[in-house]
PDB file of C-alpha atoms in Angstrom:
ATOM      1  CA  MET A1315      96.256 120.269  93.273  1.00  0.00           C
ATOM      2  CA  ILE A1316      97.840 120.341  89.835  1.00  0.00           C
ATOM      3  CA  GLN A1317      97.508 117.538  87.284  1.00  0.00           C
ATOM      4  CA  VAL A1318     100.911 116.585  85.867  1.00  0.00           C
ATOM      5  CA  SER A1319     101.515 114.392  82.838  1.00  0.00           C
ATOM      6  CA  ASN A1320     105.300 114.170  82.967  1.00  0.00           C
ATOM      7  CA  ILE A1321     108.427 115.792  84.413  1.00  0.00           C
ATOM      8  CA  GLU A1322     111.576 115.814  82.290  1.00  0.00           C
ATOM      9  CA  ARG A1323     114.810 116.737  84.060  1.00  0.00           C
ATOM     10  CA  PHE A1324     117.945 118.026  82.331  1.00  0.00           C
ATOM     11  CA  ALA A1325     116.053 119.242  79.271  1.00  0.00           C
ATOM     12  CA  THR A1326     118.117 121.382  76.904  1.00  0.00           C
ATOM     13  CA  HIS A1327     115.389 122.513  74.507  1.00  0.00           C
ATOM     14  CA  ASP A1328     112.434 124.815  75.041  1.00  0.00           C
ATOM     15  CA  GLY A1329     114.360 127.633  76.676  1.00  0.00           C
ATOM     16  CA  PRO A1330     117.931 128.568  77.592  1.00  0.00           C
ATOM     17  CA  GLY A1331     120.333 126.466  79.660  1.00  0.00           C
ATOM     18  CA  ILE A1332     119.596 123.301  81.596  1.00  0.00           C
ATOM     19  CA  ARG A1333     115.919 123.068  82.445  1.00  0.00           C
ATOM     20  CA  THR A1334     113.243 120.916  83.968  1.00  0.00           C
ATOM     21  CA  ALA A1335     110.233 120.600  81.679  1.00  0.00           C
ATOM     22  CA  VAL A1336     106.859 120.085  83.352  1.00  0.00           C
ATOM     23  CA  PHE A1337     104.074 118.781  81.134  1.00  0.00           C
ATOM     24  CA  LEU A1338     100.669 119.667  82.547  1.00  0.00           C
ATOM     25  CA  LYS A1339      97.397 117.967  81.715  1.00  0.00           C
ATOM     26  CA  GLY A1340      94.568 119.531  79.752  1.00  0.00           C
ATOM     27  CA  CYS A1341      94.168 121.307  76.413  1.00  0.00           C
ATOM     28  CA  SER A1342      91.177 122.837  74.652  1.00  0.00           C
ATOM     29  CA  LEU A1343      92.568 122.256  71.134  1.00  0.00           C
ATOM     30  CA  ARG A1344      92.526 118.994  69.193  1.00  0.00           C
ATOM     31  CA  CYS A1345      95.478 119.211  66.803  1.00  0.00           C
ATOM     32  CA  PRO A1346      95.555 115.940  64.810  1.00  0.00           C
ATOM     33  CA  TRP A1347      99.387 115.820  64.799  1.00  0.00           C
ATOM     34  CA  CYS A1348      99.709 116.401  68.566  1.00  0.00           C
ATOM     35  CA  ALA A1349     102.799 114.756  70.075  1.00  0.00           C
ATOM     36  CA  ASN A1350     101.201 114.621  73.538  1.00  0.00           C
ATOM     37  CA  PRO A1351      97.576 113.505  73.040  1.00  0.00           C
ATOM     38  CA  GLU A1352      97.606 111.965  76.518  1.00  0.00           C
ATOM     39  CA  THR A1353      97.512 115.521  77.887  1.00  0.00           C
ATOM     40  CA  TRP A1354      94.231 116.532  76.260  1.00  0.00           C
ATOM     41  CA  THR A1355      92.139 115.799  79.349  1.00  0.00           C
ATOM     42  CA  ALA A1356      92.993 116.987  82.839  1.00  0.00           C
ATOM     43  CA  GLU A1357      92.072 113.558  84.219  1.00  0.00           C
ATOM     44  CA  PRO A1358      94.438 110.567  84.049  1.00  0.00           C
ATOM     45  CA  VAL A1359      94.134 108.363  80.965  1.00  0.00           C
ATOM     46  CA  LEU A1360      94.918 104.685  80.487  1.00  0.00           C
ATOM     47  CA  MET A1361      97.503 103.890  77.809  1.00  0.00           C
ATOM     48  CA  HIS A1362      97.743 100.395  76.368  1.00  0.00           C
ATOM     49  CA  ASP A1363     100.878  99.184  74.588  1.00  0.00           C
ATOM     50  CA  GLU A1364      99.687  96.485  72.189  1.00  0.00           C
ATOM     51  CA  GLU A1365     103.271  95.430  71.431  1.00  0.00           C
ATOM     52  CA  ARG A1366     103.833  94.455  75.079  1.00  0.00           C
ATOM     53  CA  CYS A1367     100.369  93.080  75.775  1.00  0.00           C
ATOM     54  CA  GLN A1368      99.995  89.295  76.155  1.00  0.00           C
ATOM     55  CA  HIS A1369      96.185  89.386  75.997  1.00  0.00           C
ATOM     56  CA  CYS A1370      95.928  87.616  79.342  1.00  0.00           C
ATOM     57  CA  HIS A1371      92.879  89.726  80.314  1.00  0.00           C
ATOM     58  CA  THR A1372      94.169  90.102  83.877  1.00  0.00           C
ATOM     59  CA  CYS A1373      93.404  93.826  83.755  1.00  0.00           C
ATOM     60  CA  GLN A1374      89.720  93.098  83.173  1.00  0.00           C
ATOM     61  CA  LYS A1375      89.647  90.550  85.974  1.00  0.00           C
ATOM     62  CA  VAL A1376      91.224  92.814  88.605  1.00  0.00           C
ATOM     63  CA  CYS A1377      89.537  96.145  87.777  1.00  0.00           C
ATOM     64  CA  PRO A1378      87.231  96.841  90.751  1.00  0.00           C
ATOM     65  CA  GLN A1379      85.068  99.230  88.729  1.00  0.00           C
ATOM     66  CA  GLY A1380      84.575  97.137  85.608  1.00  0.00           C
ATOM     67  CA  ALA A1381      86.174  99.896  83.553  1.00  0.00           C
ATOM     68  CA  ILE A1382      88.147  97.476  81.351  1.00  0.00           C
ATOM     69  CA  VAL A1383      86.447  95.024  79.012  1.00  0.00           C
ATOM     70  CA  TRP A1384      88.030  92.800  76.366  1.00  0.00           C
ATOM     71  CA  GLN A1385      85.911  92.257  73.241  1.00  0.00           C
ATOM     72  CA  ALA A1386      87.147  90.482  70.112  1.00  0.00           C
ATOM     73  CA  GLU A1387      90.657  90.618  71.554  1.00  0.00           C
ATOM     74  CA  GLN A1388      90.485  94.405  71.807  1.00  0.00           C
ATOM     75  CA  LEU A1389      90.846  96.253  75.117  1.00  0.00           C
ATOM     76  CA  HIS A1390      88.093  98.781  75.798  1.00  0.00           C
ATOM     77  CA  TRP A1391      88.518 101.299  78.615  1.00  0.00           C
ATOM     78  CA  ASP A1392      85.519 103.201  80.004  1.00  0.00           C
ATOM     79  CA  ALA A1393      86.870 106.481  81.365  1.00  0.00           C
ATOM     80  CA  SER A1394      83.525 107.259  83.023  1.00  0.00           C
ATOM     81  CA  LYS A1395      83.868 104.194  85.288  1.00  0.00           C
ATOM     82  CA  CYS A1396      87.601 104.457  85.998  1.00  0.00           C
ATOM     83  CA  VAL A1397      88.612 105.896  89.383  1.00  0.00           C
ATOM     84  CA  HIS A1398      92.333 105.907  88.497  1.00  0.00           C
ATOM     85  CA  CYS A1399      93.233 103.475  91.265  1.00  0.00           C
ATOM     86  CA  GLY A1400      95.998 101.899  89.187  1.00  0.00           C
ATOM     87  CA  THR A1401      95.067  98.316  90.069  1.00  0.00           C
ATOM     88  CA  CYS A1402      95.201  97.244  86.421  1.00  0.00           C
ATOM     89  CA  VAL A1403      98.658  98.773  85.984  1.00  0.00           C
ATOM     90  CA  GLN A1404      99.981  97.089  89.122  1.00  0.00           C
ATOM     91  CA  HIS A1405      98.796  93.652  87.967  1.00  0.00           C
ATOM     92  CA  CYS A1406     100.013  93.944  84.369  1.00  0.00           C
ATOM     93  CA  LEU A1407     103.121  91.733  84.339  1.00  0.00           C
ATOM     94  CA  PRO A1408     104.295  92.672  80.807  1.00  0.00           C
ATOM     95  CA  MET A1409     103.885  96.353  81.759  1.00  0.00           C
ATOM     96  CA  ALA A1410     101.589  97.039  78.817  1.00  0.00           C
ATOM     97  CA  LEU A1411      99.426  99.488  80.790  1.00  0.00           C
ATOM     98  CA  THR A1412     100.278 102.916  82.138  1.00  0.00           C
ATOM     99  CA  LEU A1413      98.076 105.521  83.763  1.00  0.00           C
ATOM    100  CA  ASN A1414      99.178 108.939  82.574  1.00  0.00           C
ATOM    101  CA  GLY A1415      98.475 111.774  84.975  1.00  0.00           C
ATOM    102  CA  GLN A1416      99.341 112.484  88.587  1.00  0.00           C
ATOM    103  CA  ALA A1417      97.691 114.919  90.971  1.00  0.00           C
ATOM    104  CA  MET A1418     100.320 116.810  92.958  1.00  0.00           C
ATOM    105  CA  GLU A1419     100.330 119.619  95.451  1.00  0.00           C
ATOM    106  CA  VAL A1420     102.157 122.629  94.035  1.00  0.00           C
ATOM    107  CA  SER A1421     104.500 122.476  97.030  1.00  0.00           C
ATOM    108  CA  GLU A1422     105.270 118.831  96.214  1.00  0.00           C
ATOM    109  CA  LEU A1423     105.995 119.688  92.587  1.00  0.00           C
ATOM    110  CA  MET A1424     108.243 122.567  93.637  1.00  0.00           C
ATOM    111  CA  LYS A1425     110.371 120.174  95.702  1.00  0.00           C
ATOM    112  CA  GLU A1426     111.037 118.227  92.515  1.00  0.00           C
ATOM    113  CA  LEU A1427     111.827 121.343  90.502  1.00  0.00           C
ATOM    114  CA  LEU A1428     114.220 122.755  93.088  1.00  0.00           C
ATOM    115  CA  LYS A1429     116.368 119.604  93.133  1.00  0.00           C
ATOM    116  CA  ASP A1430     118.296 120.922  90.130  1.00  0.00           C
ATOM    117  CA  LYS A1431     118.409 124.606  91.054  1.00  0.00           C
ATOM    118  CA  ALA A1432     122.223 124.576  91.086  1.00  0.00           C
ATOM    119  CA  TYR A1433     122.224 123.416  87.458  1.00  0.00           C
ATOM    120  CA  TYR A1434     119.760 126.126  86.460  1.00  0.00           C
ATOM    121  CA  GLU A1435     121.910 128.799  88.063  1.00  0.00           C
ATOM    122  CA  GLU A1436     125.144 127.485  86.533  1.00  0.00           C
ATOM    123  CA  SER A1437     123.682 127.316  83.002  1.00  0.00           C
ATOM    124  CA  ASN A1438     121.218 130.236  83.097  1.00  0.00           C
ATOM    125  CA  GLY A1439     118.454 127.668  82.799  1.00  0.00           C
ATOM    126  CA  GLY A1440     115.193 127.199  84.652  1.00  0.00           C
ATOM    127  CA  ILE A1441     111.721 125.713  84.338  1.00  0.00           C
ATOM    128  CA  THR A1442     109.718 125.190  81.159  1.00  0.00           C
ATOM    129  CA  ILE A1443     106.012 124.556  81.619  1.00  0.00           C
ATOM    130  CA  SER A1444     104.328 122.792  78.736  1.00  0.00           C
ATOM    131  CA  GLY A1445     101.463 120.424  78.177  1.00  0.00           C
ATOM    132  CA  GLY A1446      98.834 120.215  76.999  1.00  0.00           C
ATOM    133  CA  GLU A1447      98.158 123.871  77.550  1.00  0.00           C
ATOM    134  CA  PRO A1448      99.467 125.157  80.915  1.00  0.00           C
ATOM    135  CA  PHE A1449      96.704 127.768  81.147  1.00  0.00           C
ATOM    136  CA  PHE A1450      94.063 124.990  81.021  1.00  0.00           C
ATOM    137  CA  GLN A1451      94.502 124.448  84.784  1.00  0.00           C
ATOM    138  CA  PHE A1452      94.785 128.162  85.287  1.00  0.00           C
ATOM    139  CA  GLU A1453      94.573 128.683  89.053  1.00  0.00           C
ATOM    140  CA  ALA A1454      96.957 125.807  89.808  1.00  0.00           C
ATOM    141  CA  PHE A1455      99.279 126.964  87.019  1.00  0.00           C
ATOM    142  CA  LEU A1456      99.252 130.471  88.478  1.00  0.00           C
ATOM    143  CA  GLN A1457     100.235 129.103  91.898  1.00  0.00           C
ATOM    144  CA  LEU A1458     103.068 127.161  90.266  1.00  0.00           C
ATOM    145  CA  ILE A1459     104.619 130.073  88.395  1.00  0.00           C
ATOM    146  CA  LYS A1460     104.281 132.300  91.473  1.00  0.00           C
ATOM    147  CA  ALA A1461     106.190 129.696  93.488  1.00  0.00           C
ATOM    148  CA  CYS A1462     108.834 129.432  90.775  1.00  0.00           C
ATOM    149  CA  LYS A1463     109.442 133.181  90.801  1.00  0.00           C
ATOM    150  CA  GLU A1464     109.497 133.293  94.612  1.00  0.00           C
ATOM    151  CA  ASN A1465     112.326 130.741  94.410  1.00  0.00           C
ATOM    152  CA  GLY A1466     114.241 132.730  91.815  1.00  0.00           C
ATOM    153  CA  LEU A1467     113.599 130.376  88.885  1.00  0.00           C
ATOM    154  CA  HIS A1468     113.473 131.433  85.235  1.00  0.00           C
ATOM    155  CA  VAL A1469     110.059 130.469  83.837  1.00  0.00           C
ATOM    156  CA  ALA A1470     109.385 129.661  80.190  1.00  0.00           C
ATOM    157  CA  VAL A1471     105.887 128.678  79.094  1.00  0.00           C
ATOM    158  CA  GLU A1472     105.048 126.776  75.936  1.00  0.00           C
ATOM    159  CA  THR A1473     101.582 127.931  74.986  1.00  0.00           C
ATOM    160  CA  THR A1474      98.887 127.686  72.332  1.00  0.00           C
ATOM    161  CA  GLY A1475      97.442 131.050  73.365  1.00  0.00           C
ATOM    162  CA  HIS A1476      93.946 129.535  73.421  1.00  0.00           C
ATOM    163  CA  TYR A1477      92.442 130.934  76.636  1.00  0.00           C
ATOM    164  CA  PRO A1478      90.811 134.150  77.933  1.00  0.00           C
ATOM    165  CA  GLN A1479      92.994 137.258  77.790  1.00  0.00           C
ATOM    166  CA  GLU A1480      92.181 137.975  81.437  1.00  0.00           C
ATOM    167  CA  GLN A1481      94.187 134.885  82.396  1.00  0.00           C
ATOM    168  CA  LEU A1482      97.151 136.078  80.361  1.00  0.00           C
ATOM    169  CA  GLU A1483      97.026 139.471  82.060  1.00  0.00           C
ATOM    170  CA  ARG A1484      97.157 137.828  85.497  1.00  0.00           C
ATOM    171  CA  ALA A1485     100.026 135.484  84.636  1.00  0.00           C
ATOM    172  CA  MET A1486     102.180 137.583  82.343  1.00  0.00           C
ATOM    173  CA  ASP A1487     104.481 139.208  84.921  1.00  0.00           C
ATOM    174  CA  LYS A1488     105.420 135.763  86.275  1.00  0.00           C
ATOM    175  CA  ILE A1489     106.563 134.417  82.887  1.00  0.00           C
ATOM    176  CA  ASP A1490     110.046 135.231  81.618  1.00  0.00           C
ATOM    177  CA  LEU A1491     109.807 133.650  78.170  1.00  0.00           C
ATOM    178  CA  PHE A1492     106.840 132.776  75.972  1.00  0.00           C
ATOM    179  CA  LEU A1493     107.238 129.910  73.488  1.00  0.00           C
ATOM    180  CA  PHE A1494     104.127 130.856  71.538  1.00  0.00           C
ATOM    181  CA  ASP A1495     102.683 128.548  68.881  1.00  0.00           C
ATOM    182  CA  ILE A1496     101.214 130.111  65.758  1.00  0.00           C
ATOM    183  CA  LYS A1497      99.952 127.258  63.608  1.00  0.00           C
ATOM    184  CA  ASN A1498      98.279 129.137  60.756  1.00  0.00           C
ATOM    185  CA  LEU A1499      96.464 132.367  59.957  1.00  0.00           C
ATOM    186  CA  ASP A1500      93.320 130.930  58.358  1.00  0.00           C
ATOM    187  CA  ALA A1501      90.528 131.108  60.934  1.00  0.00           C
ATOM    188  CA  GLU A1502      88.209 128.668  59.165  1.00  0.00           C
ATOM    189  CA  ARG A1503      90.965 126.110  58.641  1.00  0.00           C
ATOM    190  CA  PHE A1504      91.956 126.448  62.282  1.00  0.00           C
ATOM    191  CA  ARG A1505      88.378 125.960  63.469  1.00  0.00           C
ATOM    192  CA  ARG A1506      87.916 122.900  61.280  1.00  0.00           C
ATOM    193  CA  VAL A1507      91.252 121.179  61.940  1.00  0.00           C
ATOM    194  CA  ASN A1508      92.237 122.339  65.435  1.00  0.00           C
ATOM    195  CA  GLN A1509      88.716 122.888  66.773  1.00  0.00           C
ATOM    196  CA  GLY A1510      89.493 126.270  68.293  1.00  0.00           C
ATOM    197  CA  SER A1511      89.325 130.035  67.824  1.00  0.00           C
ATOM    198  CA  LEU A1512      92.224 131.601  65.923  1.00  0.00           C
ATOM    199  CA  LYS A1513      90.882 135.037  66.857  1.00  0.00           C
ATOM    200  CA  ARG A1514      91.396 134.280  70.560  1.00  0.00           C
ATOM    201  CA  ILE A1515      94.973 133.115  69.944  1.00  0.00           C
ATOM    202  CA  LEU A1516      96.000 136.102  67.827  1.00  0.00           C
ATOM    203  CA  LYS A1517      94.458 138.481  70.356  1.00  0.00           C
ATOM    204  CA  ASN A1518      96.655 137.011  73.097  1.00  0.00           C
ATOM    205  CA  PHE A1519      99.725 136.890  70.856  1.00  0.00           C
ATOM    206  CA  GLU A1520      99.326 140.556  69.976  1.00  0.00           C
ATOM    207  CA  TYR A1521      98.707 141.467  73.613  1.00  0.00           C
ATOM    208  CA  VAL A1522     102.045 139.932  74.642  1.00  0.00           C
ATOM    209  CA  THR A1523     104.059 141.183  71.684  1.00  0.00           C
ATOM    210  CA  ALA A1524     102.731 144.727  72.098  1.00  0.00           C
ATOM    211  CA  ARG A1525     104.242 144.783  75.592  1.00  0.00           C
ATOM    212  CA  ARG A1526     107.176 142.355  75.618  1.00  0.00           C
ATOM    213  CA  PRO A1527     108.136 141.252  72.096  1.00  0.00           C
ATOM    214  CA  GLU A1528     111.702 140.568  73.246  1.00  0.00           C
ATOM    215  CA  ASP A1529     110.369 137.760  75.460  1.00  0.00           C
ATOM    216  CA  VAL A1530     108.437 135.927  72.745  1.00  0.00           C
ATOM    217  CA  ILE A1531     109.714 133.095  70.560  1.00  0.00           C
ATOM    218  CA  MET A1532     107.124 132.330  67.897  1.00  0.00           C
ATOM    219  CA  ARG A1533     107.054 128.625  67.061  1.00  0.00           C
ATOM    220  CA  VAL A1534     105.428 127.219  63.954  1.00  0.00           C
ATOM    221  CA  PRO A1535     104.855 123.467  63.621  1.00  0.00           C
ATOM    222  CA  VAL A1536     105.180 122.839  59.883  1.00  0.00           C
ATOM    223  CA  ILE A1537     102.586 120.247  58.899  1.00  0.00           C
ATOM    224  CA  PRO A1538     102.431 119.073  55.258  1.00  0.00           C
ATOM    225  CA  GLY A1539      99.012 119.690  53.762  1.00  0.00           C
ATOM    226  CA  TYR A1540      98.008 121.974  56.627  1.00  0.00           C
ATOM    227  CA  ASN A1541     100.110 125.142  56.721  1.00  0.00           C
ATOM    228  CA  GLU A1542     103.016 124.854  54.270  1.00  0.00           C
ATOM    229  CA  ASP A1543     101.228 127.282  51.966  1.00  0.00           C
ATOM    230  CA  GLN A1544     101.142 129.918  54.740  1.00  0.00           C
ATOM    231  CA  LEU A1545     104.738 129.906  55.981  1.00  0.00           C
ATOM    232  CA  ASN A1546     105.753 133.168  54.318  1.00  0.00           C
ATOM    233  CA  GLU A1547     102.642 134.859  55.688  1.00  0.00           C
ATOM    234  CA  ILE A1548     103.206 133.486  59.197  1.00  0.00           C
ATOM    235  CA  ILE A1549     106.870 134.543  59.204  1.00  0.00           C
ATOM    236  CA  ALA A1550     105.890 138.035  58.069  1.00  0.00           C
ATOM    237  CA  TYR A1551     103.295 138.178  60.858  1.00  0.00           C
ATOM    238  CA  GLY A1552     105.924 137.301  63.459  1.00  0.00           C
ATOM    239  CA  LYS A1553     108.333 139.922  62.134  1.00  0.00           C
ATOM    240  CA  GLN A1554     105.559 142.503  62.084  1.00  0.00           C
ATOM    241  CA  HIS A1555     105.169 141.953  65.822  1.00  0.00           C
ATOM    242  CA  HIS A1556     108.939 142.083  66.475  1.00  0.00           C
ATOM    243  CA  VAL A1557     109.248 138.712  68.197  1.00  0.00           C
ATOM    244  CA  LYS A1558     112.646 137.697  69.553  1.00  0.00           C
ATOM    245  CA  GLU A1559     112.933 134.635  67.305  1.00  0.00           C
ATOM    246  CA  ILE A1560     110.868 132.591  64.864  1.00  0.00           C
ATOM    247  CA  HIS A1561     111.294 128.803  64.923  1.00  0.00           C
ATOM    248  CA  LEU A1562     109.928 126.482  62.241  1.00  0.00           C
ATOM    249  CA  LEU A1563     109.394 123.009  63.701  1.00  0.00           C
ATOM    250  CA  PRO A1564     109.414 120.295  60.990  1.00  0.00           C
ATOM    251  CA  TYR A1565     106.667 117.697  61.290  1.00  0.00           C
ATOM    252  CA  HIS A1566     107.666 114.583  63.226  1.00  0.00           C
ATOM    253  CA  SER A1567     105.761 111.428  64.082  1.00  0.00           C
ATOM    254  CA  MET A1568     107.177 110.849  67.562  1.00  0.00           C
ATOM    255  CA  GLY A1569     103.703 111.041  69.074  1.00  0.00           C
ATOM    256  CA  LYS A1570     102.268 108.333  66.816  1.00  0.00           C
ATOM    257  CA  LYS A1571     102.772 105.522  69.324  1.00  0.00           C
ATOM    258  CA  LYS A1572     100.895 107.482  71.988  1.00  0.00           C
ATOM    259  CA  TRP A1573      97.871 107.734  69.689  1.00  0.00           C
ATOM    260  CA  HIS A1574      98.005 103.967  69.238  1.00  0.00           C
ATOM    261  CA  GLN A1575      98.278 103.424  73.003  1.00  0.00           C
ATOM    262  CA  LEU A1576      95.203 105.609  73.503  1.00  0.00           C
ATOM    263  CA  HIS A1577      93.371 103.592  70.813  1.00  0.00           C
ATOM    264  CA  ARG A1578      92.833 106.717  68.723  1.00  0.00           C
ATOM    265  CA  PRO A1579      93.269 106.903  64.936  1.00  0.00           C
ATOM    266  CA  TYR A1580      96.329 108.920  63.891  1.00  0.00           C
ATOM    267  CA  ALA A1581      95.626 111.142  60.880  1.00  0.00           C
ATOM    268  CA  TYR A1582      99.244 111.169  59.680  1.00  0.00           C
ATOM    269  CA  GLU A1583      99.835 107.410  59.891  1.00  0.00           C
ATOM    270  CA  ASP A1584     101.616 107.117  56.538  1.00  0.00           C
ATOM    271  CA  MET A1585     103.378 110.476  56.487  1.00  0.00           C
ATOM    272  CA  ASP A1586     107.165 110.529  56.691  1.00  0.00           C
ATOM    273  CA  MET A1587     108.942 112.807  59.126  1.00  0.00           C
ATOM    274  CA  MET A1588     109.954 116.106  57.546  1.00  0.00           C
ATOM    275  CA  LYS A1589     113.683 116.668  57.182  1.00  0.00           C
ATOM    276  CA  PRO A1590     114.995 120.049  58.393  1.00  0.00           C
ATOM    277  CA  GLU A1591     116.665 120.543  55.008  1.00  0.00           C
ATOM    278  CA  ALA A1592     113.203 120.908  53.464  1.00  0.00           C
ATOM    279  CA  LEU A1593     112.872 124.251  55.276  1.00  0.00           C
ATOM    280  CA  LYS A1594     116.432 125.490  54.778  1.00  0.00           C
ATOM    281  CA  GLN A1595     115.295 128.207  52.346  1.00  0.00           C
ATOM    282  CA  TYR A1596     113.728 130.098  55.261  1.00  0.00           C
ATOM    283  CA  GLU A1597     117.018 130.449  57.144  1.00  0.00           C
ATOM    284  CA  GLN A1598     117.949 133.379  54.929  1.00  0.00           C
ATOM    285  CA  GLU A1599     115.055 135.252  56.519  1.00  0.00           C
ATOM    286  CA  GLY A1600     116.613 134.829  59.953  1.00  0.00           C
ATOM    287  CA  VAL A1601     114.317 131.971  60.897  1.00  0.00           C
ATOM    288  CA  LYS A1602     115.585 129.041  62.986  1.00  0.00           C
ATOM    289  CA  ILE A1603     114.765 125.518  61.837  1.00  0.00           C
ATOM    290  CA  GLY A1604     113.931 123.331  64.828  1.00  0.00           C
ATOM    291  CA  GLY A1605     113.236 124.224  68.458  1.00  0.00           C
TER     292      GLY A1605
END
């Protein structure tokens, strides 16, 4: 089984042509600007839209496990009690609750992906696997990309690079395009902010680029106060490793509502979205602004 957060058909970003983007569950990093925080855990998570909610408390009344409790007009969800039955979602008339995450057989997922094969072939498109971190569910992910290649599909993978190199070695020949995030080059800052190992990421990045640099697009989320001071250094690092393209991705707040629905504090609550023009100076270095 593979845990899927979302499937987006007719995507035109994150790889060439018309694509289907599959967002898998699970990630070992904790980036505070993450646009998909609902994918951090492999298990389904309950999302609560306060703007829709009528505070009727029906969800608490119908939950067979007692996983939902209302206190001081605040919904509290106990993930350790939840069995992901969806009863609360089914009984929520204003549709304020959603359960993000679906367990699928790889064969079942492939049926969905193959529905648009004619469009992929016509546009030189394919499948983009994102997340979360696709490698987080490694064995299921490996089955998925094997099935994609057996069906003649172009496979792009959006990755943090934060996993054992042995996994990369096993998967690499089944991936046509790497959309590889490099967030900064300061190991201590990365450990403190992203809660991960920069050394592990750079080791994997250099492993891929030493063998197939023409199949790597390096993507840099530009986050004010986090890595703006390192952009020249990061761009130089990408060029040093001869990547196909370097994309600077201006900060956006499109994931903010998801943080609210998960009842998590969002660190960039008052920060405005970054305009692409703010990064225009880097275009002269052959860098693309946006993904």
